Coordinates of C-alpha atoms in Angstrom, one line a residue:
M1 CA 177.9 210.5 75.8
T2 CA 176.7 206.8 75.6
K3 CA 175.0 205.8 72.4
L4 CA 171.8 205.5 74.4
K5 CA 171.9 209.2 75.1
I6 CA 173.1 210.6 72.0
T7 CA 170.0 208.5 70.6
A8 CA 167.6 210.0 72.6
A9 CA 169.0 213.4 72.7
I10 CA 168.6 213.5 68.9
G11 CA 165.2 211.9 69.1
I12 CA 164.2 214.9 71.1
F13 CA 165.7 217.4 68.8
L14 CA 163.9 215.8 65.8
L15 CA 160.6 216.2 67.8
G16 CA 161.4 219.6 68.1
L17 CA 161.4 220.2 64.5
I18 CA 158.2 218.7 63.7
P19 CA 156.7 222.3 64.2
A20 CA 159.5 224.0 62.0
I21 CA 158.9 221.3 59.4
A22 CA 155.6 221.8 59.0
Q23 CA 155.8 225.8 58.8
D24 CA 158.8 225.1 55.9
K25 CA 156.3 223.1 54.1
I26 CA 159.1 221.1 51.9
V27 CA 160.6 218.6 54.3
H28 CA 164.6 218.2 54.2
D29 CA 167.1 216.0 56.1
A30 CA 168.0 217.2 59.3
E31 CA 171.3 218.6 58.6
Y32 CA 169.7 221.3 56.8
Y33 CA 167.7 222.4 59.7
I34 CA 170.9 222.4 62.0
L35 CA 172.2 224.8 59.2
K36 CA 169.0 227.1 58.9
A37 CA 168.8 227.6 62.3
Q38 CA 172.3 229.1 62.4
H39 CA 171.7 230.7 58.3
G40 CA 168.0 231.7 58.3
D41 CA 168.0 235.1 59.0
K42 CA 170.7 235.5 56.1
W43 CA 169.2 233.3 53.5
E44 CA 166.1 235.1 54.1
Q45 CA 167.4 238.4 53.1
Q46 CA 168.9 236.4 50.2
D47 CA 165.8 234.8 49.0
K48 CA 164.1 238.6 48.8
E49 CA 166.5 239.7 47.0
I50 CA 166.9 236.8 44.7
Q51 CA 163.0 236.8 44.5
K52 CA 163.3 240.3 43.1
K53 CA 166.0 239.8 40.7
L54 CA 163.9 237.0 39.1
A55 CA 160.5 238.9 38.8
D56 CA 162.6 241.6 37.2
L57 CA 164.3 239.1 34.6
E58 CA 160.4 237.7 33.9
K59 CA 159.6 240.9 33.2
K60 CA 162.5 241.5 30.7
H61 CA 162.2 238.6 28.7
G62 CA 158.4 237.9 29.5
S63 CA 158.9 234.5 30.6
K64 CA 160.2 232.4 33.4
P65 CA 163.9 231.1 32.3
N66 CA 164.4 228.2 30.6
I67 CA 166.5 225.3 31.7
V68 CA 168.5 223.1 29.7
H69 CA 170.0 220.4 31.8
I70 CA 172.8 217.9 30.3
M71 CA 174.1 215.1 32.0
W72 CA 176.3 211.9 30.5
D73 CA 178.1 209.2 31.9
D74 CA 181.2 208.4 34.0
T75 CA 183.5 211.3 34.0
A76 CA 186.0 212.8 36.6
V77 CA 186.4 216.2 38.2
G78 CA 189.2 217.4 35.7
E79 CA 188.3 215.7 32.4
I80 CA 186.5 218.7 31.4
G81 CA 187.4 222.7 31.9
V82 CA 190.9 222.2 32.6
P83 CA 193.0 222.0 29.1
Q84 CA 196.1 221.1 31.2
I85 CA 194.6 217.5 32.3
Q86 CA 193.2 217.1 28.7
A87 CA 196.8 217.7 27.3
S88 CA 198.0 214.8 29.3
R89 CA 195.2 212.4 28.6
G90 CA 195.1 212.9 24.7
F91 CA 191.8 214.8 23.9
K92 CA 190.4 218.4 23.9
T93 CA 187.0 219.8 24.7
P94 CA 187.7 223.9 23.7
N95 CA 184.0 224.3 23.5
M96 CA 182.9 223.1 26.9
N97 CA 186.1 224.5 28.2
K98 CA 184.9 227.9 26.7
F99 CA 181.7 227.4 28.3
A100 CA 183.0 226.9 31.7
A101 CA 185.1 230.1 31.4
E102 CA 181.5 232.0 30.3
G103 CA 180.2 230.7 33.5
Q104 CA 180.8 228.9 36.7
Y105 CA 183.1 225.9 37.3
Y106 CA 181.9 223.6 40.4
S107 CA 184.7 221.9 41.9
R108 CA 182.6 219.8 44.8
M109 CA 179.1 218.7 42.5
Y110 CA 178.4 215.3 44.5
T111 CA 176.2 212.6 42.6
E112 CA 175.1 209.3 43.8
P113 CA 177.8 206.5 42.7
S114 CA 176.1 205.3 39.5
C115 CA 174.2 206.0 36.9
T116 CA 170.6 204.7 37.5
P117 CA 171.0 206.0 41.1
T118 CA 171.9 209.7 39.9
R119 CA 169.2 209.7 37.7
A120 CA 166.6 208.7 39.6
A121 CA 168.1 211.5 42.4
F122 CA 168.0 214.1 39.7
Q123 CA 164.2 213.8 38.7
T124 CA 163.2 213.0 42.6
G125 CA 165.2 215.7 44.6
R126 CA 165.8 212.4 46.6
H127 CA 168.4 209.9 47.7
A128 CA 167.8 206.7 45.2
V129 CA 167.6 204.9 48.6
R130 CA 164.4 206.6 49.4
S131 CA 162.8 205.6 46.2
G132 CA 164.2 202.1 45.8
M133 CA 166.0 202.9 42.5
Y134 CA 169.5 202.0 44.1
T135 CA 170.6 199.5 41.6
V136 CA 171.5 199.6 38.1
S137 CA 168.8 198.7 35.4
F138 CA 169.6 195.8 32.9
P139 CA 167.7 194.0 30.7
Y140 CA 165.5 192.9 31.9
E141 CA 165.1 195.0 35.6
Y142 CA 161.1 193.6 35.6
G143 CA 161.0 197.1 37.7
G144 CA 161.4 200.9 37.5
M145 CA 160.6 204.5 38.9
S146 CA 157.4 204.2 41.0
E147 CA 154.5 206.6 39.8
K148 CA 154.5 207.9 43.4
E149 CA 157.5 210.0 43.1
T150 CA 157.2 213.7 41.8
T151 CA 159.4 214.3 39.0
I152 CA 161.1 217.4 38.4
A153 CA 159.4 217.6 35.0
E154 CA 155.8 217.0 36.7
V155 CA 156.8 219.6 39.0
L156 CA 157.6 222.2 36.3
S157 CA 154.8 221.1 33.8
D158 CA 152.5 222.0 36.9
A159 CA 154.0 225.5 36.5
G160 CA 153.3 225.7 32.8
Y161 CA 156.7 224.6 31.4
A162 CA 157.3 222.4 27.9
T163 CA 159.1 219.9 28.8
A164 CA 161.2 217.0 27.0
F165 CA 163.6 214.2 28.1
Y166 CA 166.2 212.8 25.4
G167 CA 168.5 210.1 25.8
K168 CA 169.5 207.7 28.5
G169 CA 166.6 207.3 30.9
H170 CA 168.0 204.2 32.8
L171 CA 165.0 204.3 35.5
G172 CA 163.5 200.8 34.5
D173 CA 161.7 198.8 31.7
I174 CA 158.2 198.9 33.5
E175 CA 154.9 201.2 32.2
Q176 CA 154.8 203.5 35.1
S177 CA 158.7 204.2 34.5
Y178 CA 158.5 206.0 31.0
M179 CA 159.7 209.1 30.7
T180 CA 156.1 210.0 29.1
N181 CA 154.5 208.6 32.4
M182 CA 157.1 210.9 34.7
G183 CA 156.0 214.4 33.4
Y184 CA 157.5 214.8 30.2
D185 CA 155.6 216.2 27.4
E186 CA 157.9 214.2 25.0
A187 CA 160.5 211.8 25.0
L188 CA 162.7 209.6 23.1
W189 CA 165.0 207.4 25.8
A190 CA 166.8 204.2 26.5
P191 CA 165.5 202.3 29.4
Y192 CA 168.7 200.7 30.0
N193 CA 172.1 201.7 29.9
Q194 CA 174.6 201.1 27.4
V195 CA 175.4 197.5 28.0
P196 CA 172.6 196.5 25.2
S197 CA 174.9 197.5 22.7
L198 CA 177.2 194.5 23.4
Y199 CA 174.3 192.3 22.3
V200 CA 174.9 191.8 19.0
T201 CA 176.8 189.9 16.5
R202 CA 180.2 192.1 17.0
G203 CA 179.6 191.3 20.6
E204 CA 178.9 187.8 20.4
L205 CA 182.0 187.1 18.6
G206 CA 184.1 189.8 20.7
P207 CA 183.8 190.5 24.2
M208 CA 180.4 188.6 25.4
L209 CA 180.5 185.0 26.8
P210 CA 180.3 182.6 23.5
T211 CA 176.6 181.8 23.0
S212 CA 175.3 184.4 25.6
V213 CA 174.0 186.8 22.8
D214 CA 173.2 185.1 20.0
P215 CA 173.7 180.9 20.0
S216 CA 172.3 180.6 16.0
L217 CA 176.3 181.7 15.3
Y218 CA 177.1 178.3 16.8
P219 CA 176.7 174.5 16.3
D220 CA 174.0 173.2 18.6
D221 CA 174.6 172.5 22.0
P222 CA 173.3 169.4 23.1
Y223 CA 173.2 170.5 26.8
D224 CA 171.4 173.7 26.5
M225 CA 168.2 173.1 27.7
D226 CA 166.6 176.5 28.3
P227 CA 167.5 178.6 25.2
G228 CA 164.6 181.0 26.3
W229 CA 166.7 181.9 29.3
R230 CA 168.7 184.5 27.6
P231 CA 167.2 188.1 27.0
S232 CA 166.6 188.8 23.6
G233 CA 163.5 190.9 23.5
Y234 CA 165.6 194.2 24.2
V235 CA 164.8 197.5 23.0
W236 CA 167.6 200.6 22.0
A237 CA 165.0 203.3 22.6
L238 CA 161.4 204.1 23.1
E239 CA 159.4 207.3 22.2
G240 CA 156.1 209.1 23.4
T241 CA 154.3 211.7 24.3
K242 CA 152.5 212.9 27.5
N243 CA 149.2 210.5 27.6
G244 CA 150.0 209.7 24.2
P245 CA 150.9 206.2 22.8
T246 CA 154.8 204.6 23.3
R247 CA 156.7 203.3 20.7
E248 CA 159.7 201.2 20.1
W249 CA 162.5 203.6 18.2
G250 CA 165.1 201.5 16.2
T251 CA 165.4 198.0 15.6
P252 CA 168.0 195.8 17.5
P253 CA 170.5 194.3 17.1
N254 CA 170.8 196.9 13.9
E255 CA 174.2 198.9 15.0
D256 CA 173.6 201.7 12.6
D257 CA 170.2 202.4 14.9
Y258 CA 172.4 202.8 17.9
Y259 CA 174.9 205.2 16.8
A260 CA 172.1 207.1 15.0
M261 CA 170.3 207.7 18.7
E262 CA 172.7 210.3 20.0
G263 CA 172.4 212.6 16.6
E264 CA 168.3 212.0 17.0
C265 CA 168.3 213.3 20.7
Q266 CA 170.4 216.4 19.7
K267 CA 168.4 217.0 16.4
R268 CA 165.4 216.9 18.8
T269 CA 166.6 218.8 21.5
L270 CA 166.9 221.9 18.9
D271 CA 163.7 221.3 17.8
F272 CA 162.1 221.5 21.0
I273 CA 163.5 224.6 21.6
K274 CA 162.3 226.3 18.7
K275 CA 158.8 224.7 19.0
S276 CA 158.7 226.0 22.8
V277 CA 159.9 229.6 21.6
A278 CA 157.0 229.4 18.7
A279 CA 154.4 228.4 21.3
D280 CA 155.5 231.2 23.5
K281 CA 156.1 228.9 26.4
P282 CA 159.2 228.4 29.1
F283 CA 160.9 225.2 28.3
F284 CA 162.7 222.5 30.5
I285 CA 164.6 220.0 28.3
S286 CA 166.6 217.3 30.4
Y287 CA 169.1 215.9 27.6
Q288 CA 171.2 212.9 28.9
P289 CA 173.2 211.6 26.2
I290 CA 173.4 207.9 25.0
A291 CA 177.4 208.3 25.2
A292 CA 178.6 205.4 23.6
S293 CA 178.9 201.9 22.5
F294 CA 180.6 199.8 24.5
L295 CA 182.0 198.6 21.1
G296 CA 183.5 201.5 20.8
T297 CA 183.5 204.1 17.5
Q298 CA 181.2 203.1 14.8
P299 CA 182.8 200.9 12.2
G300 CA 183.9 203.3 9.3
V301 CA 184.4 206.4 11.6
A302 CA 187.4 208.2 11.6
K303 CA 188.4 208.6 15.2
K304 CA 188.1 212.2 17.0
S305 CA 190.8 211.9 19.6
V306 CA 194.6 210.6 20.3
S307 CA 193.7 208.5 23.2
A308 CA 190.7 207.0 21.2
S309 CA 189.1 205.7 24.4
I310 CA 185.3 205.3 24.3
L311 CA 184.7 208.2 26.7
H312 CA 186.7 210.6 25.0
E313 CA 185.8 210.3 21.5
F314 CA 182.3 210.8 23.1
L315 CA 183.3 213.9 24.8
V316 CA 185.3 215.5 21.9
G317 CA 182.2 214.5 19.5
F318 CA 179.8 215.8 21.9
D319 CA 182.1 218.7 22.3
Q320 CA 181.6 220.0 18.4
W321 CA 177.6 220.0 19.2
I322 CA 177.5 222.5 22.2
P323 CA 178.2 225.9 19.8
E324 CA 175.2 224.7 17.7
L325 CA 173.0 224.5 20.8
L326 CA 173.9 227.7 22.4
Q327 CA 173.8 229.3 18.6
T328 CA 170.3 227.8 18.5
L329 CA 169.2 229.6 21.8
K330 CA 171.0 232.7 20.4
D331 CA 169.1 232.6 17.1
E332 CA 165.7 232.1 19.1
G333 CA 166.2 235.2 21.1
V334 CA 166.4 233.0 24.5
E335 CA 170.1 232.7 25.2
E336 CA 169.9 235.4 28.4
N337 CA 166.9 233.5 29.4
T338 CA 168.2 230.0 29.4
L339 CA 170.1 228.5 31.8
V340 CA 172.4 225.4 30.4
I341 CA 174.0 223.0 32.9
L342 CA 176.8 220.2 31.9
M343 CA 177.6 217.5 34.3
A344 CA 178.5 213.8 34.7
D345 CA 176.3 211.5 36.7
N346 CA 179.4 209.7 38.5
G347 CA 182.9 209.1 38.2
P348 CA 184.8 206.9 35.6
M349 CA 184.0 203.2 35.4
T350 CA 187.7 201.9 36.6
H351 CA 186.5 198.9 37.8
H352 CA 186.1 196.5 34.9
G353 CA 185.0 199.1 32.7
P354 CA 186.4 200.4 29.1
D355 CA 190.2 201.5 28.3
G356 CA 190.4 205.4 29.4
M357 CA 188.5 205.4 32.4
V358 CA 190.7 206.1 35.0
E359 CA 191.3 208.0 38.2
T360 CA 191.9 212.0 38.0
L361 CA 192.1 213.9 40.8
H362 CA 190.2 211.9 43.2
T363 CA 190.5 207.8 44.0
G364 CA 187.8 205.5 43.4
G365 CA 185.3 205.6 40.3
K366 CA 181.8 204.3 39.8
G367 CA 179.8 202.3 42.4
D368 CA 182.8 203.7 45.1
F369 CA 182.3 205.5 48.1
T370 CA 185.5 207.7 47.7
E371 CA 185.2 211.3 46.0
G372 CA 186.5 209.7 42.5
A373 CA 182.8 208.1 42.8
V374 CA 180.9 211.0 43.4
R375 CA 182.5 214.2 43.0
V376 CA 181.6 215.5 38.9
P377 CA 182.3 218.2 36.5
F378 CA 179.6 220.6 36.9
L379 CA 179.6 223.7 34.5
V380 CA 176.8 226.5 34.3
R381 CA 176.5 229.1 31.9
W382 CA 173.4 231.7 32.1
P383 CA 174.6 234.7 30.2
S384 CA 173.9 238.0 31.8
V385 CA 172.7 236.3 34.9
I386 CA 175.8 234.3 36.2
E387 CA 179.0 236.3 35.6
P388 CA 182.0 234.7 33.9
N389 CA 185.0 232.7 34.7
Q390 CA 183.8 231.8 38.3
V391 CA 185.3 229.1 40.3
V392 CA 183.0 227.7 43.2
G393 CA 184.3 225.4 45.9
D394 CA 181.0 224.7 47.5
I395 CA 179.6 221.6 48.1
I396 CA 176.1 221.0 46.2
H397 CA 174.5 217.9 45.3
V398 CA 172.7 216.5 42.3
T399 CA 169.3 216.4 44.2
D400 CA 169.8 220.2 44.8
L401 CA 169.1 220.9 41.2
Y402 CA 165.5 219.7 41.8
T403 CA 164.7 222.4 44.2
T404 CA 166.5 224.9 42.4
F405 CA 165.1 224.5 39.2
A406 CA 161.4 224.6 40.9
T407 CA 162.7 227.9 42.8
L408 CA 163.5 229.4 39.2
A409 CA 160.4 228.5 37.6
G410 CA 157.8 229.9 40.6
A411 CA 157.1 226.2 41.1
T412 CA 157.9 225.2 44.5
K413 CA 154.5 225.0 45.9
Y414 CA 154.4 221.9 43.5
I415 CA 156.8 220.0 45.6
P416 CA 155.4 217.2 47.8
T417 CA 155.5 217.9 51.2
D418 CA 154.7 213.9 52.2
R419 CA 158.1 213.2 52.1
I420 CA 161.8 214.0 52.7
I421 CA 163.6 216.0 49.5
D422 CA 167.3 215.6 49.8
G423 CA 167.5 218.8 47.5
V424 CA 167.9 222.2 49.2
N425 CA 167.6 225.5 47.0
Q426 CA 171.0 226.5 45.7
T427 CA 169.6 229.5 43.9
S428 CA 171.4 231.9 45.8
L429 CA 174.7 229.5 44.8
L430 CA 173.9 229.7 41.3
L431 CA 172.8 233.8 41.5
N432 CA 175.6 235.2 44.0
G433 CA 178.6 232.6 43.4
D434 CA 181.1 231.1 45.6
T435 CA 180.3 230.5 49.4
F436 CA 176.5 231.2 49.0
S437 CA 175.7 227.4 49.4
R438 CA 173.2 226.2 51.6
R439 CA 174.5 222.7 51.9
D440 CA 177.9 221.7 53.6
N441 CA 177.2 217.9 54.4
V442 CA 176.7 214.8 51.8
N443 CA 174.9 211.3 52.5
I444 CA 176.7 208.9 50.1
Y445 CA 175.3 205.5 49.3
T446 CA 176.4 202.2 47.9
G447 CA 173.4 200.4 46.9
D448 CA 171.2 200.7 50.1
I449 CA 174.1 201.2 52.5
L450 CA 175.2 204.5 53.9
A451 CA 178.6 204.0 53.2
A452 CA 180.2 207.3 54.1
Q453 CA 179.6 210.9 55.3
V454 CA 180.9 214.5 54.6
K455 CA 180.9 217.6 56.5
G456 CA 182.7 220.5 55.0
R457 CA 186.3 219.3 54.7
F458 CA 186.0 216.4 56.8
K459 CA 184.8 212.7 55.9
R460 CA 184.1 209.6 57.7
H461 CA 184.0 206.2 56.1
W462 CA 181.3 204.1 57.6
V463 CA 181.7 201.0 55.5
G464 CA 185.2 198.7 56.8
E465 CA 184.6 200.0 60.6
L466 CA 184.9 196.6 62.9
P467 CA 181.8 196.9 65.5
G468 CA 182.5 198.3 68.8
L469 CA 185.6 199.8 67.5
S470 CA 187.0 203.0 66.1
G471 CA 189.7 202.8 62.8
A472 CA 191.6 205.0 60.5
A473 CA 188.0 205.9 58.9
F474 CA 188.4 209.9 59.4
Y475 CA 189.9 212.2 56.6
D476 CA 190.7 215.8 55.6
L477 CA 189.6 216.3 52.4
Y478 CA 191.7 219.4 52.1
N479 CA 194.8 217.6 53.0
D480 CA 194.2 214.2 51.6
P481 CA 191.9 214.8 48.3
R482 CA 192.4 211.1 47.3
E483 CA 191.3 209.2 50.5
V484 CA 194.9 207.6 51.1
M485 CA 195.9 208.6 54.3
G486 CA 193.0 207.6 56.9
K487 CA 193.3 208.8 60.3
M488 CA 191.8 207.6 64.0
L489 CA 193.2 209.5 66.9
P490 CA 193.4 212.9 64.7
G491 CA 190.5 212.6 63.6
F492 CA 188.5 211.9 66.6
T493 CA 187.6 215.4 67.1
T494 CA 184.5 214.5 64.5
K495 CA 184.0 211.2 65.7
T496 CA 181.2 211.9 67.8
M497 CA 179.6 214.4 65.4
F498 CA 179.5 211.9 62.7
D499 CA 177.7 210.0 65.1
V500 CA 175.1 212.4 65.8
M501 CA 175.1 213.3 62.0
R502 CA 174.2 210.1 61.3
A503 CA 171.9 209.5 63.8
R504 CA 169.9 212.1 63.1
H505 CA 169.6 210.9 59.5
E506 CA 168.2 207.4 60.2
L507 CA 165.8 208.9 62.8
M508 CA 164.4 211.1 59.8
I509 CA 164.2 207.9 57.6
R510 CA 162.6 206.4 60.5
K511 CA 159.8 209.3 60.0
Y512 CA 159.6 209.1 56.4
P513 CA 160.8 205.2 55.6
N514 CA 162.6 204.5 52.4
E515 CA 159.9 203.0 49.6
K516 CA 160.7 200.0 47.5
H517 CA 160.6 200.4 43.8
P518 CA 157.9 198.6 42.0
R519 CA 158.4 195.3 40.0
G520 CA 156.3 194.2 36.5
M521 CA 156.8 192.6 33.4
P522 CA 159.2 194.6 31.0
L523 CA 158.3 196.7 28.0
T524 CA 154.7 196.6 28.0
G525 CA 152.1 198.3 26.5
L526 CA 153.6 199.7 23.2
E527 CA 152.3 200.5 20.0
N528 CA 154.5 198.9 17.7
P529 CA 156.4 195.8 19.7
R530 CA 158.2 193.5 17.3
P531 CA 157.5 189.9 18.2
A532 CA 160.8 189.1 20.1
V533 CA 159.9 192.6 22.6
Q534 CA 156.0 191.2 22.8
K535 CA 157.3 188.0 24.0
A536 CA 159.5 189.5 26.9
S537 CA 156.5 191.4 28.3
E538 CA 155.1 187.8 28.7
F539 CA 155.9 185.1 31.1
R540 CA 157.1 182.2 29.1
F541 CA 155.1 179.7 30.8
K542 CA 151.3 179.3 31.5
E543 CA 150.3 179.5 35.4
G544 CA 149.2 175.9 35.2
D545 CA 152.3 174.5 33.8
L546 CA 154.3 175.1 37.0
P547 CA 153.7 174.2 40.6
F548 CA 154.1 177.3 41.9
D549 CA 153.1 181.3 41.0
P550 CA 155.5 182.1 38.0
M551 CA 155.3 185.8 38.8
E552 CA 156.1 185.3 42.4
F553 CA 159.8 186.4 41.7
L554 CA 158.6 190.0 41.1
D555 CA 157.7 190.4 44.6
Y556 CA 161.1 189.2 45.8
E557 CA 164.5 191.6 45.6
L558 CA 167.6 190.4 45.9
P559 CA 169.8 191.6 48.8
Y560 CA 172.0 194.6 47.1
D561 CA 175.5 193.5 45.9
P562 CA 177.9 195.4 44.3
S563 CA 179.0 192.3 42.2
M564 CA 175.7 192.2 40.2
E565 CA 176.6 195.5 38.5
S566 CA 180.8 194.6 38.2
W567 CA 181.8 196.8 40.6
G568 CA 184.5 195.9 43.0
S569 CA 185.5 197.6 46.0
R570 CA 188.5 200.1 45.4
G571 CA 191.6 198.3 45.0
N572 CA 190.1 195.7 42.8

């Protein structure tokens, strides 16, 4: 079949979908409807059984289920929950391993390839490319998540949930991207990643380029004509409440404040559980750990792991807090009515990252389109609801949590219907276990580029193919999970099918175009800005001093370039 005929046929198919989408209300990508056409009757029966079970649980506990979602950085599948791998890596997480045994351990949770995109996908139930949030935020970002997006916190708030966010927000530094403007009743969050941990004296005297952080430590450079060019008014974190003031938390470059953030987030998580229970409200907590300083363990604090890597030091320390979380749920009488999820946001930072960030089971890492970038640990625990000792091999995607949480909360009517929601309802997978997924496919974007697609056991790399030619771009993930033996002719049975799958996906984008994220000056609207932060929120020059509009740069977005985020392609 010619490419023209394929496109025409798929266009006709999508036109036929429009009535079905209208009836379904929530708009999904095309592949969902392909599966629904084959399994819809079975799914409908499962949903009836699930709704009865959820109704019985609500009657038993007097409330919708609580949800605690925890997502940290850069961890490969197998690093958590598999003590045999940990024994070979020099660290242990016995509490999280026990957590995995008490519920479900998933082998095919897919995320986006890096932190900001995954966090945006989790919040919105949409691939990050759809909201324009496909690059990683750094000080200053001059942009962030759009207020037009509907977050999971907004959906659950509308259903009567108390909502809180603690930890690494990493969704921008403009006001509309503040977590308290995205549906959370209260929040303490870092608007950036861990890179600002380097913007201190130890960083200046260590890994950072000389004078790039604090030029006052050096003799004057007579050729440094624009010293204000360096970012200086960065923040450790912001805090606030919905419709209330937003304040700076901590005082950079005070490192003690930076290291104190994790403990403060954990304390507030437990306090929010107690407060919500006392108020007789179901709660949703998104805790996304700060995880680490790029300068390593706080000076004077003993190492917790034999490997002593930054990642393992965090994991071992975090593991020690898990019993406190579970005990609090038990003490408050809500353990059996609370879904707790532990997961990572993407694979290890194998390119230009700290020691210990290495491939485990799969090839590649953060920023790549190979499985090592987008498969992460995913552990689920819900006593009395989810049976223990389950290993789940189905495909699930981070966006699926959006629709699944909304289903558990009886809140799907609050999901917007004027855009594509990539997340599909995986409640049946949670409650019934292995083989009950409603997804067999994944779109993998690097930036705004569709780099690869997965369909069941098969995968096609789109990046690297020569125009008009087919190469060894096809993979069998069962027999080649590390994607080192790409096939050409043996994979041609999947070639046209992937062509059709991509065409359907891109034609849906034509109907529901991707958005750009908004731009603006950073860190505005704070109640207590330090002078340097206030200065950062204002442009350095008066409009009349320049022969051009100094704000014009906000309307220009640089083309996506992985090198901007210090990533390389695999093999670099």
